mmCIF file of C-alpha atoms and ligand atoms in Angstrom:
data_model
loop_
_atom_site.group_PDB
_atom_site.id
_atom_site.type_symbol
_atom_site.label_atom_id
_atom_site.label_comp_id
_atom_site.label_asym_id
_atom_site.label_seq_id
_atom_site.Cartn_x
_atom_site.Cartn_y
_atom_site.Cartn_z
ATOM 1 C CA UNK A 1 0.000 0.000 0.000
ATOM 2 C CA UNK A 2 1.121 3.501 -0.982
ATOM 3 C CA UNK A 3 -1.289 5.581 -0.662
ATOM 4 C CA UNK A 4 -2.839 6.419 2.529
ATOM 5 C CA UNK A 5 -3.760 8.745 5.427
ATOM 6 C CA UNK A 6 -2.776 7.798 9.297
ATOM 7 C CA UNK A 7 -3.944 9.837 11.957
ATOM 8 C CA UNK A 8 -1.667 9.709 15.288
ATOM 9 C CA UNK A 9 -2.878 11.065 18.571
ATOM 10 C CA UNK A 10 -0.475 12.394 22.073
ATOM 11 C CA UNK A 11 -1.756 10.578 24.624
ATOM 12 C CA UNK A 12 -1.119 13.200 27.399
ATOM 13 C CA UNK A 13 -1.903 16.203 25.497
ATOM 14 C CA UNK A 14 -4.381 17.819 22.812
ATOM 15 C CA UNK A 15 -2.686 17.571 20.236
ATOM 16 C CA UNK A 16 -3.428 15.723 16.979
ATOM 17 C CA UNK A 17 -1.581 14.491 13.664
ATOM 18 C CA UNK A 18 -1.961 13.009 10.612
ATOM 19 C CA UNK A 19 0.452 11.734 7.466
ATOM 20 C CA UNK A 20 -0.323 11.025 4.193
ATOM 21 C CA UNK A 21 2.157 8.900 1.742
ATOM 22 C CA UNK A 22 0.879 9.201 -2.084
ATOM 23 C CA UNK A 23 2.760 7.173 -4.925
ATOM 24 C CA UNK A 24 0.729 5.664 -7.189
ATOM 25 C CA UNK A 25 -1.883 8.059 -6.910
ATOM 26 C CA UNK A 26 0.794 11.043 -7.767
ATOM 27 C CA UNK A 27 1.723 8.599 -10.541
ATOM 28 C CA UNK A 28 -1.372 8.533 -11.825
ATOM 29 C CA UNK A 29 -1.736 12.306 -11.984
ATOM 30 C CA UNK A 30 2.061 13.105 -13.141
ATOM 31 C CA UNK A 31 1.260 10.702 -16.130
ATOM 32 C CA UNK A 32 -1.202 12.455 -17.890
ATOM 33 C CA UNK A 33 1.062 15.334 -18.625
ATOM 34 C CA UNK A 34 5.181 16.070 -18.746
ATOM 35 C CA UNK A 35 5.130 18.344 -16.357
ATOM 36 C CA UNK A 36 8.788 19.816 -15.497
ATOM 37 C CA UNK A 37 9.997 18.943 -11.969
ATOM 38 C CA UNK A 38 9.814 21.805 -10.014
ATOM 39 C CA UNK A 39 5.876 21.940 -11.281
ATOM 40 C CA UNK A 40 5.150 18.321 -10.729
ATOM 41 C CA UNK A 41 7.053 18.943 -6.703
ATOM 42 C CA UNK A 42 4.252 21.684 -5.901
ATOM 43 C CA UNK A 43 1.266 19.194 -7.584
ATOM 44 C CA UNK A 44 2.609 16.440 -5.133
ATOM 45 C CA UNK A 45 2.876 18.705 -2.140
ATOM 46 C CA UNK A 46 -0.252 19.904 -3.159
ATOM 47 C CA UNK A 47 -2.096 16.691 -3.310
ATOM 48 C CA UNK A 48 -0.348 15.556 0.062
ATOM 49 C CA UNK A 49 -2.101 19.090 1.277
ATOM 50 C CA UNK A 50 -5.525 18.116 0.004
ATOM 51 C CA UNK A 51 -5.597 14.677 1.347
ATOM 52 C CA UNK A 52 -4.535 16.024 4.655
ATOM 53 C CA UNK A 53 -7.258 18.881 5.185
ATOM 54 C CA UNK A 54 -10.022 16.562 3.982
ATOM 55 C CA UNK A 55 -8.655 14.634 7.190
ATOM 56 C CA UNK A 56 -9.936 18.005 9.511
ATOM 57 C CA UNK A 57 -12.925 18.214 8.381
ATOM 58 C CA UNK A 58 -16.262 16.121 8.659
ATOM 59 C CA UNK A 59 -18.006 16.108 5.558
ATOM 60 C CA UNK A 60 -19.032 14.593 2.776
ATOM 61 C CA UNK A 61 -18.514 15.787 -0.364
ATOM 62 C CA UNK A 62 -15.039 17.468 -2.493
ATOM 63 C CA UNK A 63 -12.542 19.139 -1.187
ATOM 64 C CA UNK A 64 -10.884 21.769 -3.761
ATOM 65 C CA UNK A 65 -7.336 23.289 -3.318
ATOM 66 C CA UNK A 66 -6.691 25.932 -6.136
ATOM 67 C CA UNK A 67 -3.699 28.385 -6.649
ATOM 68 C CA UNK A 68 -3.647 31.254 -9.138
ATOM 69 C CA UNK A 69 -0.606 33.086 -9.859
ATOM 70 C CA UNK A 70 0.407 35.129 -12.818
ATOM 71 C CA UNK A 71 3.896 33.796 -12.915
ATOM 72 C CA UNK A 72 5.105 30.703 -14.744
ATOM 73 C CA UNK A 73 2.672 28.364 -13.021
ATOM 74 C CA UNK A 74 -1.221 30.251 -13.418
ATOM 75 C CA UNK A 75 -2.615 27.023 -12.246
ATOM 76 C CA UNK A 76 -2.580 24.197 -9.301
ATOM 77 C CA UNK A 77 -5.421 22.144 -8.542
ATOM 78 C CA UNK A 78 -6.612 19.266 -6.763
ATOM 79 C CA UNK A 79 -9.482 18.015 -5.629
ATOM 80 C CA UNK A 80 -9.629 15.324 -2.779
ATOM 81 C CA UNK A 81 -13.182 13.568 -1.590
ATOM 82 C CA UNK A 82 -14.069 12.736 1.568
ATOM 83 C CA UNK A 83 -14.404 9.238 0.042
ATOM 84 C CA UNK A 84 -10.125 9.982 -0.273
ATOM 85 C CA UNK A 85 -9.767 10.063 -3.955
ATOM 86 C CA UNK A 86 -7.754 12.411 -5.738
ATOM 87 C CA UNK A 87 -7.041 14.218 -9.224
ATOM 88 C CA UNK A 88 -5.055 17.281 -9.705
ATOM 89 C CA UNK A 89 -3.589 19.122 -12.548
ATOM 90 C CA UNK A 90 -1.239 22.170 -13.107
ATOM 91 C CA UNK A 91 -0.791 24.559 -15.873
ATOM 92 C CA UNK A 92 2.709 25.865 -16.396
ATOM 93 C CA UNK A 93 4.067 27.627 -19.171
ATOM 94 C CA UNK A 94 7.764 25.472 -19.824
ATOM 95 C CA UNK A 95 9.943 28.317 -20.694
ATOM 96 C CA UNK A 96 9.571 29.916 -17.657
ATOM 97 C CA UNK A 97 10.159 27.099 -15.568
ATOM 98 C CA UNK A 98 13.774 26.738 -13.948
ATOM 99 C CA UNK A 99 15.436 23.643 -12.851
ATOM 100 C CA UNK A 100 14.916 24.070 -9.160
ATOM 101 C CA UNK A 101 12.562 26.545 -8.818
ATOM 102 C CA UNK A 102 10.253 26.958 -5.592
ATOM 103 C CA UNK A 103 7.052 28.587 -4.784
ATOM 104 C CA UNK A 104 7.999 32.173 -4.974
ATOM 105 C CA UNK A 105 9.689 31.577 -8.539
ATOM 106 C CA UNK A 106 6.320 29.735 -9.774
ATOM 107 C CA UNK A 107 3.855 31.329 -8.216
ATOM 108 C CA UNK A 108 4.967 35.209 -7.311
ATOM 109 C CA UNK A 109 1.967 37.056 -5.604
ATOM 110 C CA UNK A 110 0.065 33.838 -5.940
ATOM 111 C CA UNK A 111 -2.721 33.044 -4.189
ATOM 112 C CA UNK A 112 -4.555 30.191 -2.454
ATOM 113 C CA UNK A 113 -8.555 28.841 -2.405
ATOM 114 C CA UNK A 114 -9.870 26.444 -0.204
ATOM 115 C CA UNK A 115 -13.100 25.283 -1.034
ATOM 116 C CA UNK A 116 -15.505 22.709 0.452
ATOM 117 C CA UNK A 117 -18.023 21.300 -1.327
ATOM 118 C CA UNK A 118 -20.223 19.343 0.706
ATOM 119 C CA UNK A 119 -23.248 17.452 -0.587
ATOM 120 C CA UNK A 120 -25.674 19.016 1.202
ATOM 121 C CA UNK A 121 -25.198 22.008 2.841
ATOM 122 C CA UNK A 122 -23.463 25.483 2.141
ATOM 123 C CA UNK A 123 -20.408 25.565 0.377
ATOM 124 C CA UNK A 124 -17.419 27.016 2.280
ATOM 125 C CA UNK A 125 -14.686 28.721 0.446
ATOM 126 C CA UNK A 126 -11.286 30.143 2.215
ATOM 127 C CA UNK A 127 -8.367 32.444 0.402
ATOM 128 C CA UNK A 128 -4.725 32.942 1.684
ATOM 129 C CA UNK A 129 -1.860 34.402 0.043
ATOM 130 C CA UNK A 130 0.988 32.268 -1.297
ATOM 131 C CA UNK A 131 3.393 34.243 0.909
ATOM 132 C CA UNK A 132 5.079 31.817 2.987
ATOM 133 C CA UNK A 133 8.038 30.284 1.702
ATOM 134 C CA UNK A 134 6.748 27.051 0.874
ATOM 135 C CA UNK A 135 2.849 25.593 0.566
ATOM 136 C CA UNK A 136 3.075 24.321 3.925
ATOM 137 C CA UNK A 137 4.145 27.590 5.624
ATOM 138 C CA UNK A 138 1.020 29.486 3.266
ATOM 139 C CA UNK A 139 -1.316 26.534 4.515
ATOM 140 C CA UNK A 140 -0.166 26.860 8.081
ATOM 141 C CA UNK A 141 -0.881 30.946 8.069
ATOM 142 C CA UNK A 142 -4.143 30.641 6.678
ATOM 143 C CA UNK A 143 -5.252 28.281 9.987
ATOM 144 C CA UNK A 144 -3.431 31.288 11.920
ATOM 145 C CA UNK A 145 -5.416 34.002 10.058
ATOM 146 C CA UNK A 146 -8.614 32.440 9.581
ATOM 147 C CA UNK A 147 -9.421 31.488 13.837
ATOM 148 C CA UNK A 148 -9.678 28.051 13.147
ATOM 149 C CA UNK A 149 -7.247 25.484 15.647
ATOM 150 C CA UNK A 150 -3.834 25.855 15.495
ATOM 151 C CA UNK A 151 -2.719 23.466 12.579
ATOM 152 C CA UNK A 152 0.880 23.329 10.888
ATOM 153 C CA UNK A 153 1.648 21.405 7.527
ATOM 154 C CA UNK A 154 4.937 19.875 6.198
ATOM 155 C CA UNK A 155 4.787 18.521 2.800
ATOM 156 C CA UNK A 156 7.607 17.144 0.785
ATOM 157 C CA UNK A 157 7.270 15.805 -2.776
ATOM 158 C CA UNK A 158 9.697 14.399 -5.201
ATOM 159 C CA UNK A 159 8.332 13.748 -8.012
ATOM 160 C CA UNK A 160 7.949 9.958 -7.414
ATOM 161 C CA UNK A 161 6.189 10.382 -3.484
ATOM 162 C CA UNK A 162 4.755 13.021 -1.795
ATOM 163 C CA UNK A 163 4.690 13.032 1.734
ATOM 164 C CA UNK A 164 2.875 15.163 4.162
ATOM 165 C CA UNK A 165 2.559 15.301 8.076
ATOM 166 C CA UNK A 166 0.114 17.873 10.108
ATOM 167 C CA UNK A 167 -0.552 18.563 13.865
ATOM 168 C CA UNK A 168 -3.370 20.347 15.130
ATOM 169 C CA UNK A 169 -4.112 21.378 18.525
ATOM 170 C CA UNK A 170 -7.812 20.480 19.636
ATOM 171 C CA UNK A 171 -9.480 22.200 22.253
ATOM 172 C CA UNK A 172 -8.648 21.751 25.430
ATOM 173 C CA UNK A 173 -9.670 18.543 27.641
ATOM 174 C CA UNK A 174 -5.988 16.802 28.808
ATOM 175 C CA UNK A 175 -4.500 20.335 29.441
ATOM 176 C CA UNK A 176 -6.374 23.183 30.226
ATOM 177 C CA UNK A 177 -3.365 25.634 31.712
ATOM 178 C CA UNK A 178 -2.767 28.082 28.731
ATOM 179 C CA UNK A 179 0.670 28.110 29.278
ATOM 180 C CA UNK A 180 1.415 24.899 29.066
ATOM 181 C CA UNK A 181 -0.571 24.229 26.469
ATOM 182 C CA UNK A 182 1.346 26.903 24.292
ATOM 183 C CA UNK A 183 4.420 25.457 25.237
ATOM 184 C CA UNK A 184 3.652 21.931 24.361
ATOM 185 C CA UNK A 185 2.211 23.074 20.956
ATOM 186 C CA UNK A 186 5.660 24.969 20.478
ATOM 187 C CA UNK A 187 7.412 21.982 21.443
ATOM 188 C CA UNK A 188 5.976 19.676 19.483
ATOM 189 C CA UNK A 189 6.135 21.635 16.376
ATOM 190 C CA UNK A 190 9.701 22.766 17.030
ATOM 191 C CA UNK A 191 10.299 18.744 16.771
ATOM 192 C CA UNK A 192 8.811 18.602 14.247
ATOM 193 C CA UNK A 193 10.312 21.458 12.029
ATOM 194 C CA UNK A 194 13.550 19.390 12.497
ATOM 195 C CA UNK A 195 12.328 16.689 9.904
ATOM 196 C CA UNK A 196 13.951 17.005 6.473
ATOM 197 C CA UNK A 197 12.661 16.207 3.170
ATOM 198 C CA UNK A 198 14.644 13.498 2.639
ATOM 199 C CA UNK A 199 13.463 12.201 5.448
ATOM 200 C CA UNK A 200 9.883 12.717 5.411
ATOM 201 C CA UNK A 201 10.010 10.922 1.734
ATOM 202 C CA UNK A 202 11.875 8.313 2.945
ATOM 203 C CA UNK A 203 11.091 6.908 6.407
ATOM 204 C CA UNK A 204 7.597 5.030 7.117
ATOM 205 C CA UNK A 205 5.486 6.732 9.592
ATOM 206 C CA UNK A 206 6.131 4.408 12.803
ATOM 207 C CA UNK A 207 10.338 5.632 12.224
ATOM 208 C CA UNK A 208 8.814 8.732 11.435
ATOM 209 C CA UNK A 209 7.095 9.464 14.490
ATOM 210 C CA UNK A 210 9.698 7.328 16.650
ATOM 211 C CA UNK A 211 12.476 10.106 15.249
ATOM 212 C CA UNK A 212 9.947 13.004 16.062
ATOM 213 C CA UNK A 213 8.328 12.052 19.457
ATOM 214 C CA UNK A 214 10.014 9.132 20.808
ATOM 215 C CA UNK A 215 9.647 10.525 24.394
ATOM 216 C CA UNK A 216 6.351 11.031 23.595
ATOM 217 C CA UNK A 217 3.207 8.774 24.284
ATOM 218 C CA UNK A 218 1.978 8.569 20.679
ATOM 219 C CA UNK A 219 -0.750 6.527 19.504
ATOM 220 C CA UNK A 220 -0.979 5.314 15.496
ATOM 221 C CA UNK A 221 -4.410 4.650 13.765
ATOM 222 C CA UNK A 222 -5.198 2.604 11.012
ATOM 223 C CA UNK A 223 -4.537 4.138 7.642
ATOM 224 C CA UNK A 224 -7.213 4.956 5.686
ATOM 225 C CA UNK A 225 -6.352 4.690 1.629
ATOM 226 C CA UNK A 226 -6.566 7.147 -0.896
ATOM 227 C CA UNK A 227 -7.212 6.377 -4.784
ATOM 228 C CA UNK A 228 -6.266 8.366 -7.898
ATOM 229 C CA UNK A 229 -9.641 8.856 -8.877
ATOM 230 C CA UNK A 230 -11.295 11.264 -11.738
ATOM 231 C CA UNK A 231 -14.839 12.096 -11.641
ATOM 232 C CA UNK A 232 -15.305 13.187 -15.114
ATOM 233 C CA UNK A 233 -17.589 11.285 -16.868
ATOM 234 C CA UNK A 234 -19.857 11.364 -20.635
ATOM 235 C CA UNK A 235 -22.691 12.369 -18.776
ATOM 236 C CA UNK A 236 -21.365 15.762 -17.034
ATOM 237 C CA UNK A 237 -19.578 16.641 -20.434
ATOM 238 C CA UNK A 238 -22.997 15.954 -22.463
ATOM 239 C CA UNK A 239 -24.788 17.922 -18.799
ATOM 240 C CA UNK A 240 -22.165 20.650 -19.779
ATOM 241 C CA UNK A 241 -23.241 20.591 -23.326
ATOM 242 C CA UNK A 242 -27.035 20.671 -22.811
ATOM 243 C CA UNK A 243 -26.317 24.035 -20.377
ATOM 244 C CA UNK A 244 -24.698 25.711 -23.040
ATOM 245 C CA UNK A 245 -28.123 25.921 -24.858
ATOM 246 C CA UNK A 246 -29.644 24.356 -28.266
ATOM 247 C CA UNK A 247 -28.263 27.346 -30.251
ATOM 248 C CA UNK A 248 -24.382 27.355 -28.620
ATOM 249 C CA UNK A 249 -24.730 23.671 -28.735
ATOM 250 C CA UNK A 250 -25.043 23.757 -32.324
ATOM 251 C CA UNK A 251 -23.153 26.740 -33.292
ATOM 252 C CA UNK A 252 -20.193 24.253 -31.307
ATOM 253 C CA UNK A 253 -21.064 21.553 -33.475
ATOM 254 C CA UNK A 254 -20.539 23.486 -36.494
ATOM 255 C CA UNK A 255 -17.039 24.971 -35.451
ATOM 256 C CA UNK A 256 -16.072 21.535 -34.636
ATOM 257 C CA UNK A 257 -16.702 20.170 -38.169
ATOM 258 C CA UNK A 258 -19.945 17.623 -36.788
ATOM 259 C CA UNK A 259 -17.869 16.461 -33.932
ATOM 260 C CA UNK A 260 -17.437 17.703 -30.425
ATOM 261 C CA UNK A 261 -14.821 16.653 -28.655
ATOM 262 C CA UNK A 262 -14.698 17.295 -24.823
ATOM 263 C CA UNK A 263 -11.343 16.545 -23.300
ATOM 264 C CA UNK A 264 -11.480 16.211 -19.272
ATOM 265 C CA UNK A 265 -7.974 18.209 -18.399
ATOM 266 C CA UNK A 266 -7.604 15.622 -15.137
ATOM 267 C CA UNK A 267 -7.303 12.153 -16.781
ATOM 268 C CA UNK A 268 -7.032 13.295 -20.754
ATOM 269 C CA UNK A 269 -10.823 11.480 -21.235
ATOM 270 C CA UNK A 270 -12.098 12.069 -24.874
ATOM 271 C CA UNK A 271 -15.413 12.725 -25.099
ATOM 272 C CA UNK A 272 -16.896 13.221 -28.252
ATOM 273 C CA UNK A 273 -20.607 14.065 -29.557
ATOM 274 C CA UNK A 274 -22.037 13.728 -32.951
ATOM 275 C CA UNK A 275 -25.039 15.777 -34.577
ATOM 276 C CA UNK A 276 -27.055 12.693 -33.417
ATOM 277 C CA UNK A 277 -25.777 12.982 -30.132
ATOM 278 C CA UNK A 278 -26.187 16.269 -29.824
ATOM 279 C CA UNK A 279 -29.596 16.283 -31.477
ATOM 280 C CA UNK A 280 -30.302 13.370 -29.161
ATOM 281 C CA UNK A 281 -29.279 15.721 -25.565
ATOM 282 C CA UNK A 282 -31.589 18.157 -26.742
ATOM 283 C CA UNK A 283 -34.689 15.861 -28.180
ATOM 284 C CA UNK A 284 -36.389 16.692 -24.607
ATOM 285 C CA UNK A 285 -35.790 20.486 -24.627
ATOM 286 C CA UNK A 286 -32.820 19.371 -22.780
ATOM 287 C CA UNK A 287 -34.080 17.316 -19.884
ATOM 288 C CA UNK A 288 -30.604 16.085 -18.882
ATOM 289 C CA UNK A 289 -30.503 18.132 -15.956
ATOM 290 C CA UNK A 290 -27.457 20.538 -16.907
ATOM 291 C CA UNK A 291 -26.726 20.910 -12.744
ATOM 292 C CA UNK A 292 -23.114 19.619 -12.757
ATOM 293 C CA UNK A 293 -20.844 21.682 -14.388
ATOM 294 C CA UNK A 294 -17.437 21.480 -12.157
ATOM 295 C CA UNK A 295 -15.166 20.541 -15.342
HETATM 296 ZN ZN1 ZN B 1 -11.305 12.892 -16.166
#
């Protein structure tokens, strides 16, 4: 198993964590286009982000990380379910990307929406600036701006894994002095600040947290898997199709030479539509309800 979420709880304090490990899922979504290394780094920290938050909150329904800049990277964006699958794309324009590169060379005076999409209920969306020096650091402010618990990210991503690990401090039950709440939280992120890269992306999560918090009492759940997973499907395109309206709708057809071709951006999915298709969506004045339009 690669791919999966584990929370982790301190015994004697409130204070929980979580890691994520994603390979074959950041496979799956590094495969459908050649994205340059320093842009497929920020997808995989990105997706390790995702997968993580989804873990914070209870709901059902999509969770949507998205990050506009005008620099060489206008575009990151996953998507992570509460049923933990994942899809995520990035646009980049390659002659602006440098070997090496970071967040602040891709994304200058970027910024950062966090929106949750439950199935019922009101949709929630966040925004943060991309002014820390890494994702993480940007993810961890907007938990500090936005008076939610305390939560910190690291995330680490290689191209072939990408590795996250959170804590979070709940409210408070174990310890209830201030004080020494504050300085646990300082102390356990402090240990935690000391993990590299290299060893985040290559150390399972019991050496992990052994490393971190071995004077710790620390307590491991099961992991819970994740799945490369795209949610496009013939149905939304042709639901996207029938909300453009009989006229567009045709008008497309013609521009297209008699064949519409709908390409999902996640998974490179062809859909295509004939006149008889087309003719077919609209037969009922367009009864296909034309309600899901997220591509
Ligand atoms: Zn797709």
């Amino acid at each position: 198993m690669t791919d999966f979420t584990q929370r982790f709880l301190f015994d004697d304090t409130d204070v929980r964590g979580e890691l994520v490990s994603l390979g074959e899922s950041y496979a799956h979504v590094l495969a459908k286009h050649p994205y340059p290394e320093p842009v497929a780094q920020l997808l995989g920290e990105m997706l390790a982000a995702a997968s993580l938050l989804v873990g914070t909150l209870k709901f059902d329904g999509l969770l949507v990380l998205q990050a506009r800049s005008s620099g060489a990277v206008p575009l990151l964006m996953v998507e992570c379910s509460s049923d933990r699958e994942v899809r995520g794309i990035a646009r980049y324009h390659a002659s602006q990307v440098t070997p090496g590169a970071g967040l602040h060379e891709l994304m200058p005076e970027g910024s950062l929406t966090l929106t949750v999409d439950p199935k019922q209920g009101q949709r929630y969306q966040g925004i943060v600036a991309l002014e820390g020096a890494s994702l993480a650091e940007s993810l961890s402010g907007y938990f500090d701006n936005s008076q939610q618990l305390p939560t910190r990210f690291w995330l680490y991503a290689d191209g072939r894994n990408a590795r996250g690990m959170l804590l979070q401090a709940l409210p408070a039950d174990r310890l209830k002095d201030p004080e020494a709440r504050e300085a646990n939280w300082q102390h356990l992120t402090t240990l935690a600040d000391t993990l590299t890269a290299e060893e985040l992306l290559g150390l399972d999560n019991e050496t992990v947290l052994h490393r971190l918090y071995h004077e710790e009492a620390v307590r491991l759940f099961d992991p819970q898997v994740i799945h490369f997973r795209c949610s496009c499907s013939r149905q939304r395109s042709a639901n996207a199709l029938v909300s453009l309206g009989k006229d567009d709708a045709q008008a497309l057809l013609q521009e297209s030479g008699g064949n519409v071709v709908i390409d999902c951006q996640f998974c490179n999915q062809r859909y295509s539509f004939d006149a008889a298709d087309i003719a077919q969506l609209f037969a009922g004045g367009g009864s296909a309800a034309p309600s899901e339009t997220r591509h």
